[in-house]
Every structure is written in structure tokens, then in C-alpha cells.
Amino acid sequence: MKRLAEKNRDKVIDALNERLTFERAGVKLYHAILEVAQASNSAEIGRMVPTVKLHRDQEKEHEEWLEAQIRALGGDAHATTEMSALIAEESAGVEKMVTTDHNIVHQMHGLLTAELVDNAGWELLLELADDADDPDARREFRRRLHEEEEHLIFARRAVTAFARRDVLGQTVLLPASP
């Protein structure tokens, strides 16, 4: 991260704070979905529980890792920065819907929206690390992007399964653990 931060430490901290804000929201989204899935009487929805737990835990790890990186660069992981305020405003609707609407179909649709944004955020950080020729940052960002790609695949498969059920009357086969 040091090479990346050499260019503009404050802007790197801002970019990391933006990701951190989104990861904190991601933990809340997965927690809300987990509560609904665990309370469901549907065996199909129950199959999703281990994956939802895994993804929530990975989001939490991303949050903690970002906090550590921000502190290591001399930043405040709890500060509101330009980009963290922007992403909080942009994602507020999705977060509100997923945490207050107890319809798993709606929640998974919101999660899909969030995961698309989350993947784009990690891709941007990876590109910046590539441009700064920072192999350590590149490796860490790539690892987390790979996990986020798995989250996106899971959300997309769930939304597709629900749509097939609702539109085509097909039996729902929700994604289980990866």
C-alpha cells in the first residue's frame, strides 16, 4: 500500500474509506438476509444460510482489513471523507430496503445491486494498485475482489432462481455453499 500512497496519501485514504463504508453496509445487508433466511420454513432458502454466513464474515474481514490499512497510512477509519459520504448517500436506499423489507426475493435483488457496486469498487482499487506498480496492494485487492466476485455470482444465481420461479413457475433451486 505504501507505493500506492506515495502518489497521494490523502486520496488513497479517501478511496479506502469509501470501500470501508460500503463494506460496513455489506455486513448489515448480509446480516439482515441471514435473519430472514434462518427464520424461513423453506428448505431451499435454508440451503442459502451457510453461504450467506460465509459472505457476511468475508465482508467483515474486508472491513477490518480496510480499517487496518487506513490506520497504517495515518488515517482515521471512522472519519467521513468525500468519497465515503458519497457512497453512503448512493447506497442508502439499498441498505434501507434490505434491512427493513423481510421479503427474501426483494433482499436478494437489493444485494445483487450492492454486489455490482462492491465489485466495481474493488476493481478500481486493483487498477490503481496496478498503475502504481504496488504488488502488495495488488495482491490484497485481488484476493478481496475474488471473494466479491463469488458474492456477486451467488446473488445473481439467487435472483435468477427467484425470477424463474415467479415468472416461469419453475421449481426454485437456490444456490448453496460455493
GROMACS .gro file of C-alpha atoms in nm:
model
  178
    1MET     CA    1   0.000   0.000   0.000
    2LYS     CA    2   0.300   0.226   0.052
    3ARG     CA    3   0.374   0.264  -0.318
    4LEU     CA    4   0.014   0.346  -0.395
    5ALA     CA    5   0.003   0.600  -0.112
    6GLU     CA    6   0.323   0.771  -0.235
    7LYS     CA    7   0.124   0.936  -0.514
    8ASN     CA    8  -0.142   1.100  -0.297
    9ARG     CA    9  -0.182   0.957   0.053
   10ASP     CA   10  -0.496   1.157   0.136
   11LYS     CA   11  -0.677   1.043  -0.179
   12VAL     CA   12  -0.576   0.681  -0.114
   13ILE     CA   13  -0.713   0.708   0.239
   14ASP     CA   14  -1.031   0.858   0.093
   15ALA     CA   15  -1.065   0.569  -0.156
   16LEU     CA   16  -1.008   0.314   0.122
   17ASN     CA   17  -1.261   0.491   0.343
   18GLU     CA   18  -1.513   0.471   0.059
   19ARG     CA   19  -1.464   0.094   0.036
   20LEU     CA   20  -1.477   0.067   0.415
   21THR     CA   21  -1.811   0.249   0.430
   22PHE     CA   22  -1.951   0.013   0.169
   23GLU     CA   23  -1.813  -0.298   0.341
   24ARG     CA   24  -1.974  -0.191   0.669
   25ALA     CA   25  -2.304  -0.162   0.485
   26GLY     CA   26  -2.242  -0.502   0.327
   27VAL     CA   27  -2.213  -0.665   0.668
   28LYS     CA   28  -2.553  -0.516   0.758
   29LEU     CA   29  -2.708  -0.642   0.434
   30TYR     CA   30  -2.586  -0.997   0.483
   31HIS     CA   31  -2.691  -0.992   0.847
   32ALA     CA   32  -3.046  -0.885   0.754
   33ILE     CA   33  -3.072  -1.152   0.484
   34LEU     CA   34  -2.933  -1.412   0.723
   35GLU     CA   35  -3.202  -1.334   0.980
   36VAL     CA   36  -3.479  -1.379   0.723
   37ALA     CA   37  -3.324  -1.695   0.576
   38GLN     CA   38  -3.280  -1.854   0.919
   39ALA     CA   39  -3.643  -1.777   1.010
   40SER     CA   40  -3.776  -1.921   0.685
   41ASN     CA   41  -3.957  -2.255   0.679
   42SER     CA   42  -3.834  -2.314   0.325
   43ALA     CA   43  -3.567  -2.582   0.288
   44GLU     CA   44  -3.449  -2.411  -0.031
   45ILE     CA   45  -3.395  -2.080   0.145
   46GLY     CA   46  -3.232  -2.267   0.434
   47ARG     CA   47  -2.972  -2.401   0.188
   48MET     CA   48  -2.852  -2.044   0.143
   49VAL     CA   49  -2.769  -1.990   0.512
   50PRO     CA   50  -2.409  -2.124   0.511
   51THR     CA   51  -2.318  -1.915   0.207
   52VAL     CA   52  -2.481  -1.601   0.347
   53LYS     CA   53  -2.287  -1.651   0.672
   54LEU     CA   54  -1.961  -1.701   0.483
   55HIS     CA   55  -2.015  -1.389   0.274
   56ARG     CA   56  -2.109  -1.182   0.580
   57ASP     CA   57  -1.790  -1.298   0.751
   58GLN     CA   58  -1.583  -1.212   0.444
   59GLU     CA   59  -1.739  -0.865   0.430
   60LYS     CA   60  -1.648  -0.822   0.797
   61GLU     CA   61  -1.289  -0.929   0.724
   62HIS     CA   62  -1.275  -0.677   0.439
   63GLU     CA   63  -1.399  -0.410   0.681
   64GLU     CA   64  -1.136  -0.494   0.942
   65TRP     CA   65  -0.856  -0.514   0.684
   66LEU     CA   66  -0.950  -0.175   0.540
   67GLU     CA   67  -0.957  -0.020   0.888
   68ALA     CA   68  -0.605  -0.151   0.949
   69GLN     CA   69  -0.480  -0.019   0.613
   70ILE     CA   70  -0.625   0.326   0.677
   71ARG     CA   71  -0.467   0.340   1.023
   72ALA     CA   72  -0.132   0.221   0.882
   73LEU     CA   73  -0.140   0.515   0.641
   74GLY     CA   74  -0.210   0.756   0.927
   75GLY     CA   75  -0.579   0.797   0.850
   76ASP     CA   76  -0.892   0.775   1.061
   77ALA     CA   77  -1.105   0.471   0.977
   78HIS     CA   78  -1.409   0.642   1.128
   79ALA     CA   79  -1.371   0.976   0.951
   80THR     CA   80  -1.624   1.088   0.695
   81THR     CA   81  -1.435   1.158   0.375
   82GLU     CA   82  -1.555   1.296   0.043
   83MET     CA   83  -1.593   0.953  -0.114
   84SER     CA   84  -1.722   0.776   0.197
   85ALA     CA   85  -2.001   1.034   0.223
   86LEU     CA   86  -2.081   0.989  -0.146
   87ILE     CA   87  -2.103   0.609  -0.128
   88ALA     CA   88  -2.310   0.627   0.191
   89GLU     CA   89  -2.561   0.851   0.015
   90GLU     CA   90  -2.560   0.641  -0.302
   91SER     CA   91  -2.619   0.314  -0.118
   92ALA     CA   92  -2.864   0.435   0.148
   93GLY     CA   93  -3.172   0.322  -0.043
   94VAL     CA   94  -3.044  -0.031  -0.096
   95GLU     CA   95  -2.937  -0.058   0.267
   96LYS     CA   96  -3.274   0.068   0.391
   97MET     CA   97  -3.468  -0.170   0.170
   98VAL     CA   98  -3.263  -0.480   0.253
   99THR     CA   99  -3.263  -0.413   0.627
  100THR     CA  100  -3.635  -0.330   0.655
  101ASP     CA  101  -3.805  -0.542   0.386
  102HIS     CA  102  -3.829  -0.901   0.508
  103ASN     CA  103  -3.910  -1.046   0.166
  104ILE     CA  104  -3.607  -1.258   0.073
  105VAL     CA  105  -3.669  -1.200  -0.300
  106HIS     CA  106  -3.651  -0.824  -0.251
  107GLN     CA  107  -3.349  -0.856  -0.025
  108MET     CA  108  -3.157  -1.065  -0.277
  109HIS     CA  109  -3.242  -0.818  -0.552
  110GLY     CA  110  -3.101  -0.537  -0.336
  111LEU     CA  111  -2.797  -0.749  -0.255
  112LEU     CA  112  -2.734  -0.803  -0.627
  113THR     CA  113  -2.736  -0.426  -0.677
  114ALA     CA  114  -2.493  -0.381  -0.388
  115GLU     CA  115  -2.259  -0.654  -0.507
  116LEU     CA  116  -2.234  -0.499  -0.853
  117VAL     CA  117  -2.119  -0.173  -0.692
  118ASP     CA  118  -1.891  -0.358  -0.449
  119ASN     CA  119  -1.716  -0.543  -0.731
  120ALA     CA  120  -1.663  -0.218  -0.922
  121GLY     CA  121  -1.510  -0.056  -0.612
  122TRP     CA  122  -1.259  -0.336  -0.560
  123GLU     CA  123  -1.178  -0.340  -0.934
  124LEU     CA  124  -1.096   0.031  -0.915
  125LEU     CA  125  -0.861  -0.022  -0.621
  126LEU     CA  126  -0.691  -0.309  -0.806
  127GLU     CA  127  -0.644  -0.090  -1.116
  128LEU     CA  128  -0.494   0.188  -0.903
  129ALA     CA  129  -0.252  -0.060  -0.744
  130ASP     CA  130  -0.158  -0.185  -1.092
  131ASP     CA  131  -0.100   0.170  -1.214
  132ALA     CA  132   0.113   0.249  -0.908
  133ASP     CA  133   0.307  -0.077  -0.953
  134ASP     CA  134   0.229  -0.179  -0.594
  135PRO     CA  135   0.243  -0.561  -0.587
  136ASP     CA  136   0.145  -0.588  -0.220
  137ALA     CA  137  -0.168  -0.377  -0.261
  138ARG     CA  138  -0.246  -0.553  -0.589
  139ARG     CA  139  -0.230  -0.895  -0.420
  140GLU     CA  140  -0.454  -0.789  -0.131
  141PHE     CA  141  -0.707  -0.613  -0.353
  142ARG     CA  142  -0.717  -0.908  -0.595
  143ARG     CA  143  -0.786  -1.151  -0.309
  144ARG     CA  144  -1.079  -0.947  -0.186
  145LEU     CA  145  -1.208  -0.885  -0.537
  146HIS     CA  146  -1.212  -1.261  -0.595
  147GLU     CA  147  -1.429  -1.305  -0.284
  148GLU     CA  148  -1.657  -1.025  -0.400
  149GLU     CA  149  -1.691  -1.193  -0.740
  150GLU     CA  150  -1.815  -1.504  -0.558
  151HIS     CA  151  -2.067  -1.289  -0.369
  152LEU     CA  152  -2.190  -1.144  -0.699
  153ILE     CA  153  -2.229  -1.488  -0.857
  154PHE     CA  154  -2.427  -1.608  -0.555
  155ALA     CA  155  -2.659  -1.305  -0.557
  156ARG     CA  156  -2.711  -1.330  -0.934
  157ARG     CA  157  -2.796  -1.702  -0.911
  158ALA     CA  158  -3.044  -1.641  -0.629
  159VAL     CA  159  -3.218  -1.356  -0.814
  160THR     CA  160  -3.233  -1.571  -1.129
  161ALA     CA  161  -3.378  -1.866  -0.938
  162PHE     CA  162  -3.649  -1.649  -0.781
  163ALA     CA  163  -3.731  -1.493  -1.120
  164ARG     CA  164  -3.762  -1.837  -1.280
  165ARG     CA  165  -3.997  -1.939  -1.002
  166ASP     CA  166  -4.209  -1.626  -1.021
  167VAL     CA  167  -4.213  -1.574  -1.398
  168LEU     CA  168  -4.190  -1.927  -1.535
  169GLY     CA  169  -4.333  -2.129  -1.247
  170GLN     CA  170  -4.016  -2.334  -1.221
  171THR     CA  171  -3.907  -2.504  -0.903
  172VAL     CA  172  -3.663  -2.288  -0.711
  173LEU     CA  173  -3.316  -2.431  -0.680
  174LEU     CA  174  -3.130  -2.169  -0.480
  175PRO     CA  175  -2.753  -2.166  -0.470
  176ALA     CA  176  -2.598  -2.349  -0.178
  177SER     CA  177  -2.244  -2.317  -0.049
  178PRO     CA  178  -1.985  -2.248  -0.318
   0.00000   0.00000   0.00000
